[in-house]
Tab-separated table of C-alpha atoms in Angstrom:
chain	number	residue	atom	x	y	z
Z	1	UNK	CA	0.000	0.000	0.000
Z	2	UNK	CA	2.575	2.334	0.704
Z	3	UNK	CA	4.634	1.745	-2.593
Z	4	UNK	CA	1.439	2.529	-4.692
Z	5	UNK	CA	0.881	5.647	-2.310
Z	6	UNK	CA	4.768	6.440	-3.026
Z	7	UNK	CA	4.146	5.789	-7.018
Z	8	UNK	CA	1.030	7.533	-6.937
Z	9	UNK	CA	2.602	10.886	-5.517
Z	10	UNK	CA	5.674	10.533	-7.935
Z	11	UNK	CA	3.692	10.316	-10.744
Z	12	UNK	CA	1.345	13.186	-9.786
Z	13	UNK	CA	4.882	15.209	-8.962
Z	14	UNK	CA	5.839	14.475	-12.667
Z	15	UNK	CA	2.296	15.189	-14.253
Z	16	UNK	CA	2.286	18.412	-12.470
Z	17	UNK	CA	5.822	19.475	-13.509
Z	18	UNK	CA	4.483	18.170	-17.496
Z	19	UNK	CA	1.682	20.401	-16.738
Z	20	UNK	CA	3.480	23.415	-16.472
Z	21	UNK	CA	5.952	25.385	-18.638
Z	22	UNK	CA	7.851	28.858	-18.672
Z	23	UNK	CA	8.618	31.426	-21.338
Z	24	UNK	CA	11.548	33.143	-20.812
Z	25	UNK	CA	11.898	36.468	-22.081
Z	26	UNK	CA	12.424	36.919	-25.785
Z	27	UNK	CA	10.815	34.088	-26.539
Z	28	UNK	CA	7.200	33.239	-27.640
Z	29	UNK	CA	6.052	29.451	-27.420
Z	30	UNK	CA	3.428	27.395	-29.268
Z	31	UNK	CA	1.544	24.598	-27.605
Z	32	UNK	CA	0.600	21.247	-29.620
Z	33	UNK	CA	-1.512	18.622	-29.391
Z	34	UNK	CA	-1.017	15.870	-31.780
Z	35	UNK	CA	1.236	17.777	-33.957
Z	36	UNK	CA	-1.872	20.523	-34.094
Z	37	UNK	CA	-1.190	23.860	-32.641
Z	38	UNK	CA	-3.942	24.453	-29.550
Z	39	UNK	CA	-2.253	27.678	-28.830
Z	40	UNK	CA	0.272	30.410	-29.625
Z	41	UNK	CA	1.826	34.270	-28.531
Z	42	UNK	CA	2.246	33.008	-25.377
Z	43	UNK	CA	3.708	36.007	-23.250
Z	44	UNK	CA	6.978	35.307	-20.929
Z	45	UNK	CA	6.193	33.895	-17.758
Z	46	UNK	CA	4.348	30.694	-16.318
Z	47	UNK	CA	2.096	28.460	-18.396
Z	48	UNK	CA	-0.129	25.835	-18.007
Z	49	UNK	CA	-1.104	23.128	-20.580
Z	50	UNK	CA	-2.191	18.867	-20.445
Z	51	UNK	CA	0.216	16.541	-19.505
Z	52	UNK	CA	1.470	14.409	-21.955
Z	53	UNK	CA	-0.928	15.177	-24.489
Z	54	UNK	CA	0.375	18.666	-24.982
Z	55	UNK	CA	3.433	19.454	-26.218
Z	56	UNK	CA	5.188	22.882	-25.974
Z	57	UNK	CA	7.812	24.663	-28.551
Z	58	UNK	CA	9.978	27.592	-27.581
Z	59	UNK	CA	10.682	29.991	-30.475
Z	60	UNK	CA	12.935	32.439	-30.520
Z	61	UNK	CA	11.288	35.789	-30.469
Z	62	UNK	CA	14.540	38.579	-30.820
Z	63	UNK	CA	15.915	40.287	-33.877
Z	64	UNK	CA	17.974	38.126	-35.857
Z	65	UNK	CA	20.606	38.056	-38.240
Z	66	UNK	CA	20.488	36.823	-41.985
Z	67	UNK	CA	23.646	37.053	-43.468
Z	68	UNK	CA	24.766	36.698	-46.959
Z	69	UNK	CA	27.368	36.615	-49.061
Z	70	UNK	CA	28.448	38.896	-51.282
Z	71	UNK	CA	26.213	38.636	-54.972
Z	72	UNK	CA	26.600	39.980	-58.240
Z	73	UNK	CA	23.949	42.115	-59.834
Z	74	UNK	CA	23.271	43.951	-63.092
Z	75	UNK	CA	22.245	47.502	-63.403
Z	76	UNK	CA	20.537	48.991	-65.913
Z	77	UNK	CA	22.906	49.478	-68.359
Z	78	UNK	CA	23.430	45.578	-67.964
Z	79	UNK	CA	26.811	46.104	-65.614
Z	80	UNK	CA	27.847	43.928	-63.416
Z	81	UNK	CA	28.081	45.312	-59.290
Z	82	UNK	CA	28.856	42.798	-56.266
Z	83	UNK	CA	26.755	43.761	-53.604
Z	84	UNK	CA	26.867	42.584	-49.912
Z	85	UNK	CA	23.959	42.916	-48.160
Z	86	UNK	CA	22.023	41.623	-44.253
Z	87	UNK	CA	18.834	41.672	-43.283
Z	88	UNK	CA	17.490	41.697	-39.898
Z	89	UNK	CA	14.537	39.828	-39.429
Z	90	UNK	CA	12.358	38.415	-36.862
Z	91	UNK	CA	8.771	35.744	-36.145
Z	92	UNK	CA	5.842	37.839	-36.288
Z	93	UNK	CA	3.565	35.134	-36.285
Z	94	UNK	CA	4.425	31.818	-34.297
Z	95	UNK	CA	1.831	29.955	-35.656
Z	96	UNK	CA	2.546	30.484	-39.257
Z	97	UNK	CA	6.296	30.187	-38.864
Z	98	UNK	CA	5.781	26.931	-37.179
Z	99	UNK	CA	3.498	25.266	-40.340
Z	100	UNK	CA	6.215	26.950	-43.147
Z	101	UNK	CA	9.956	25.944	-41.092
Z	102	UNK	CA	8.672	23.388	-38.621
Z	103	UNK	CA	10.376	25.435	-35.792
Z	104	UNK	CA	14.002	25.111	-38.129
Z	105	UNK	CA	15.603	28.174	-38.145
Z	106	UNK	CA	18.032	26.809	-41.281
Z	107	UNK	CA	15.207	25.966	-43.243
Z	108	UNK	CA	13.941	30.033	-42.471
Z	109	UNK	CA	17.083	31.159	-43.572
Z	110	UNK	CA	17.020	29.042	-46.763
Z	111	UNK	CA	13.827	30.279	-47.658
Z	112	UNK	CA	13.885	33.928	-46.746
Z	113	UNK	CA	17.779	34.390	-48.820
Z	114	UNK	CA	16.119	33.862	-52.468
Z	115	UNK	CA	12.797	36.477	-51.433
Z	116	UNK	CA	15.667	39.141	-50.569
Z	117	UNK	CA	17.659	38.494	-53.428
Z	118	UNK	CA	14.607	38.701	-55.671
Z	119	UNK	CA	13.642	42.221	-54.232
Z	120	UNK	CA	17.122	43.727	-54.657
Z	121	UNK	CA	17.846	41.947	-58.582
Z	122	UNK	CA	14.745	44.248	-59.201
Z	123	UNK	CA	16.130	47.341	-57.725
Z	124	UNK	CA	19.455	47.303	-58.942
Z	125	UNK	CA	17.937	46.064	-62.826
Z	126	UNK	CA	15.791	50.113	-62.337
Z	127	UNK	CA	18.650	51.526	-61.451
Z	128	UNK	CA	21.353	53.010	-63.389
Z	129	UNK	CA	25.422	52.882	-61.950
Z	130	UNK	CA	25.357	56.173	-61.327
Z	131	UNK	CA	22.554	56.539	-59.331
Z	132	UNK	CA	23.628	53.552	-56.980
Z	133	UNK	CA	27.039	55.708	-56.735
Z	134	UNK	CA	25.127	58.891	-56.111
Z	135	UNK	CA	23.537	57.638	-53.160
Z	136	UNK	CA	20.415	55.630	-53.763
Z	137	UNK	CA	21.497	53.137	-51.619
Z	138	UNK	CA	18.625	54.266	-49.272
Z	139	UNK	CA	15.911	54.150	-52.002
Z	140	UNK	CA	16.784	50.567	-52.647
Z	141	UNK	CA	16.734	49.267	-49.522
Z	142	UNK	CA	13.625	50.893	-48.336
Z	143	UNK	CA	11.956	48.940	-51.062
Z	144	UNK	CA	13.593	45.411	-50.726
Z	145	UNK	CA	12.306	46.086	-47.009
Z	146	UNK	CA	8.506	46.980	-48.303
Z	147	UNK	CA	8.129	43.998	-50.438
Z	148	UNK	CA	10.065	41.438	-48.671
Z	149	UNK	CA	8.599	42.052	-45.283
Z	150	UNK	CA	4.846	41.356	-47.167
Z	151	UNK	CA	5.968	38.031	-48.931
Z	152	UNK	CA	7.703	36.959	-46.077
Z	153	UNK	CA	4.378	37.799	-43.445
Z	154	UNK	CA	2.485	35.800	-45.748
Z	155	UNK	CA	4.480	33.011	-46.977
Z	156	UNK	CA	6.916	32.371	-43.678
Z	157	UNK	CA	5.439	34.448	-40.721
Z	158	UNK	CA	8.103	36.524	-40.125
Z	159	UNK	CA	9.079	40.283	-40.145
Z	160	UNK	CA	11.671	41.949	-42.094
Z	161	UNK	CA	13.146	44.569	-39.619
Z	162	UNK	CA	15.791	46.467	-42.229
Z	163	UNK	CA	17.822	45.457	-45.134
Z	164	UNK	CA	21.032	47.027	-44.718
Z	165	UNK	CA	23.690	47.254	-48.050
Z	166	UNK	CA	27.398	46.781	-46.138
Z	167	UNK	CA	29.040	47.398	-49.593
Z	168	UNK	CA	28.556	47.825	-54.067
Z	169	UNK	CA	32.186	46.565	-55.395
Z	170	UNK	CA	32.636	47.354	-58.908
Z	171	UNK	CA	34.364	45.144	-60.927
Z	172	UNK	CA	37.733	46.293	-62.441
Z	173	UNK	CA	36.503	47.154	-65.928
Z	174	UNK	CA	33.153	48.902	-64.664
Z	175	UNK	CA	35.236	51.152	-61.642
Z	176	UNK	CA	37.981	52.177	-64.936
Z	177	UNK	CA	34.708	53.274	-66.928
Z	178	UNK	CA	32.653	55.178	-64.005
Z	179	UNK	CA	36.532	57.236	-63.063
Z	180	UNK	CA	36.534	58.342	-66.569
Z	181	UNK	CA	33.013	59.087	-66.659
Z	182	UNK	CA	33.023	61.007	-63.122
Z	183	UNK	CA	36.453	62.957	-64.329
Z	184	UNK	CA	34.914	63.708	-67.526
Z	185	UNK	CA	32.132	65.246	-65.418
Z	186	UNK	CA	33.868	67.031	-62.987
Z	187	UNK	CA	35.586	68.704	-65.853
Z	188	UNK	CA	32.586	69.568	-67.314
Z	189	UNK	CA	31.613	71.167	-64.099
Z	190	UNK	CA	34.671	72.678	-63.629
Z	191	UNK	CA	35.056	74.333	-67.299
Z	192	UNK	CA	31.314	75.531	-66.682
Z	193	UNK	CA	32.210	76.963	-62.982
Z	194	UNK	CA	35.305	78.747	-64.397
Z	195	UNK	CA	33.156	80.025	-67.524
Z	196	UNK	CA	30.513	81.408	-65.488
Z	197	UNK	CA	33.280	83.287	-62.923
Z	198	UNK	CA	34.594	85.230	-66.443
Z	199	UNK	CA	31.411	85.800	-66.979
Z	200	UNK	CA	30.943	87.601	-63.994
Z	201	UNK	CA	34.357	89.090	-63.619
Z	202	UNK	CA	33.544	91.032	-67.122
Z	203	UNK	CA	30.316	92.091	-65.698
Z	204	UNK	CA	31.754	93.459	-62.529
Z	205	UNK	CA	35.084	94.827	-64.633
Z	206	UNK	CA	32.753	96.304	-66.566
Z	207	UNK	CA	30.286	98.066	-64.324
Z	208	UNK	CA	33.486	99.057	-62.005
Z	209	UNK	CA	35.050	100.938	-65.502
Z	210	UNK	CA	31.215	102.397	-66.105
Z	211	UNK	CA	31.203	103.755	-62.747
Z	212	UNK	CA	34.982	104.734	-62.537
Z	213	UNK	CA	33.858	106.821	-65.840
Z	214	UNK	CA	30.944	108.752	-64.107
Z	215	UNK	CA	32.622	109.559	-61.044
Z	216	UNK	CA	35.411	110.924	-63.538
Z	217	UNK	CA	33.197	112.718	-65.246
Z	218	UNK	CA	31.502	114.282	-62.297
Z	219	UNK	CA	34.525	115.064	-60.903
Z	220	UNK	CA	35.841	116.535	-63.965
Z	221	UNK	CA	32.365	118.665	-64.232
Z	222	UNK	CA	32.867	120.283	-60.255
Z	223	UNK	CA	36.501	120.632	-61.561
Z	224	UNK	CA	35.686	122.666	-64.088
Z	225	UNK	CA	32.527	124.674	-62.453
Z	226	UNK	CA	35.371	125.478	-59.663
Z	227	UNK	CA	37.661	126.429	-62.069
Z	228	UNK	CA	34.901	128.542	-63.557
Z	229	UNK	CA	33.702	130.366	-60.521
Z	230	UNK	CA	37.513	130.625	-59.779
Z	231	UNK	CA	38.340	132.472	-62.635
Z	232	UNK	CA	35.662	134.706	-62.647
Z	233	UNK	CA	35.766	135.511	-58.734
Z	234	UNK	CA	39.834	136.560	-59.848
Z	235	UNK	CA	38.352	138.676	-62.806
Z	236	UNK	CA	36.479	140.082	-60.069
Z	237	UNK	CA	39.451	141.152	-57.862
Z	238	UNK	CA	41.829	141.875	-60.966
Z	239	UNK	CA	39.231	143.991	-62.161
Z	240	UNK	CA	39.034	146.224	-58.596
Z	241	UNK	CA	42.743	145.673	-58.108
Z	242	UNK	CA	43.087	148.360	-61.458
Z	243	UNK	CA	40.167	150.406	-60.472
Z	244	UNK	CA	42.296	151.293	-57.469
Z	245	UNK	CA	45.570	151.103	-58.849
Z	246	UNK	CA	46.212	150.505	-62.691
Z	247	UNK	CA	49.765	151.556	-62.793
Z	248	UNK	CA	50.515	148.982	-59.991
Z	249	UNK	CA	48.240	146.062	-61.516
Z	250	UNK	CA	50.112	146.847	-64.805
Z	251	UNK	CA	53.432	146.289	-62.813
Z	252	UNK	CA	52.579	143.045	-61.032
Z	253	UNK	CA	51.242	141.535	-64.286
Z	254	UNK	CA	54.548	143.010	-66.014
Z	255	UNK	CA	56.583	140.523	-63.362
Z	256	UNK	CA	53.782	137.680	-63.536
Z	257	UNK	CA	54.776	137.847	-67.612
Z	258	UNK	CA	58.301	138.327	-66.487
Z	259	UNK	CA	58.658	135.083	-64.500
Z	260	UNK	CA	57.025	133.161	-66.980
Z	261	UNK	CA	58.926	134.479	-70.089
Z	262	UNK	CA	62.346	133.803	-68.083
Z	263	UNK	CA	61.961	130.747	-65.955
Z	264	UNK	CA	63.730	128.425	-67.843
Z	265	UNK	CA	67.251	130.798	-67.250
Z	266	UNK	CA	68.383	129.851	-70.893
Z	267	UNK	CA	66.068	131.205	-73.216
Z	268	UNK	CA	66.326	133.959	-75.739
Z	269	UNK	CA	64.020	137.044	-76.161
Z	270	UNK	CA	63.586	138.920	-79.215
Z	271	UNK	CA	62.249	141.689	-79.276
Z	272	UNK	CA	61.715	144.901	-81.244
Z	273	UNK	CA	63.729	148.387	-79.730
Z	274	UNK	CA	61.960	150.659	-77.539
Z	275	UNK	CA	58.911	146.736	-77.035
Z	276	UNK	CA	56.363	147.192	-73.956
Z	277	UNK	CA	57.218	144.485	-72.499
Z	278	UNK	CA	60.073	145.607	-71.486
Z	279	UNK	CA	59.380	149.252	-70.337
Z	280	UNK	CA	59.758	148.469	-66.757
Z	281	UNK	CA	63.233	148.010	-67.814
Z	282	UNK	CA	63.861	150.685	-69.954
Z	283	UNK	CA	62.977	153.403	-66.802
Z	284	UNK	CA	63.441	151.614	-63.579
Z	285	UNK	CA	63.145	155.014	-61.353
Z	286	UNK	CA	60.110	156.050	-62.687
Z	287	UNK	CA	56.756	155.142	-64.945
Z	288	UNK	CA	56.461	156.588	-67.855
Z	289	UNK	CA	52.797	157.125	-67.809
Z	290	UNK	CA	51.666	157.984	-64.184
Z	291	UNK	CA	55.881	159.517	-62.547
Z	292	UNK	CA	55.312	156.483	-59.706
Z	293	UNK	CA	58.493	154.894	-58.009
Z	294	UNK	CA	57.999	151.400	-58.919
């Protein structure tokens, strides 16, 4: 009696431990009951289901890693790029992951690599070289995400996170051709950058010599309305210098003319006998006209 007691309690130990399960966090778990899922999305934490006729299978619920190697690609010019690419991915659907992969992550991979590939062979046949160069690197994967993540919800019941593009090698022959194409261009660019600075040095050159030209000419116009008022303000003073004194005035001009006629100290003067000009000469004591002591 006591050893069917002891069984008894053993194997209700061991039915209650079968009863119970955990889900530890970053996990999800699906429950089955001859091989037919009963229940899914279970939550971490403690779980109940039937002994022995229930079955439970963790899944790994965190972001994972697809990785895969480097693939060549044609543009659409129909050149060749190797492009090396991940894609972070994870279930969004236990249920439906379970019936596509049985639970086998390998198999997952296997079948998510050719969707991705698919996507991006599209992209990069849109696209010419020098966009993907430019930086559309962005545009493409943004796509591949879009329409991978929708095949791959439907068909495999999991997420695509990102697609990420590590690298685009070009192959020897295509980098040689997109050099001479970008030097040709930057030429280009800079024959049009230097054209367009002559350009605009002649157009400032020439509104500097426009403007140079008026202020000349203004200047030249006050010049000559000084000069003017000038002039006639020492009209004004010659002319009451000999009201009050002609004999005087007629002597200081008599020097001015004087000065001018012998400031070189080498010159010759011809001039007729008994000349005007040189009066003041001829009588220094005295003026012929008015008796005054010069």
């Amino acid at each position: 009696m006591k050893l069917m007691t002891g069984i008894l309690a053993v194997l209700l130990v061991l039915l209650g431990f079968n009863s119970v399960y955990i889900v530890k966090e970053g996990q999800s778990a699906l429950v089955l009951q001859f091989g037919r899922i009963v229940r899914f999305g279970d939550h971490p934490g403690l779980h109940f289901k039937l002994p022995l006729l229930q079955q439970v299978i963790h899944l790994d619920n965190r972001i994972l890693t697809l990785e895969v190697p480097a693939e060549r690609y044609f543009t659409a010019e129909k050149k060749s790029v190797n492009v090396d690419f991940y894609v972070k991915w994870r279930i969004a659907n236990s249920a439906n992951y379970y019936r596509a992969t049985g639970g086998n992550e390998p198999l997952i991979l296997q079948r998510l690599t050719p969707i991705v590939k698919a996507a991006l062979r599209h992209e990069f046949n849109v696209r010419k070289l020098q966009e993907l160069i430019s930086g559309g690197r962005q545009d493409i994967t943004a796509s591949v995400r879009k329409q991978t993540d929708r095949a791959a919800r439907k068909n495999l019941g999991v997420t695509i996170v990102d697609v990420r593009i590590k690298r685009i090698d070009l192959p020897d022959e295509v980098s040689e051709s997109v050099y001479k194409r970008m030097r040709a261009e930057r030429l280009q660019l800079a024959n049009e950058l230097r054209s367009t600075g002559l350009q605009m040095a002649e157009t400032i050159k020439a509104d500097a010599d426009r403007q140079g030209q008026i202020i000349r000419a203004e200047a030249e116009r006050d010049a000559a309305k000084n000069r003017g008022e000038g002039d006639a303000q020492a009209a004004v003073i010659y002319a009451r210098a000999y009201g009050r004194a002609p004999e005087f005035f007629a002597f200081y001009r008599s020097l001015q003319a004087y000065r001018k006629a012998f400031a070189a100290g080498n010159g010759v003067v011809i001039l007729k006998p008994g000349a005007a000009f040189l009066r003041y000469f001829a009588h220094p004591g005295r003026s012929e006209h008015t008796g005054m002591k010069p």
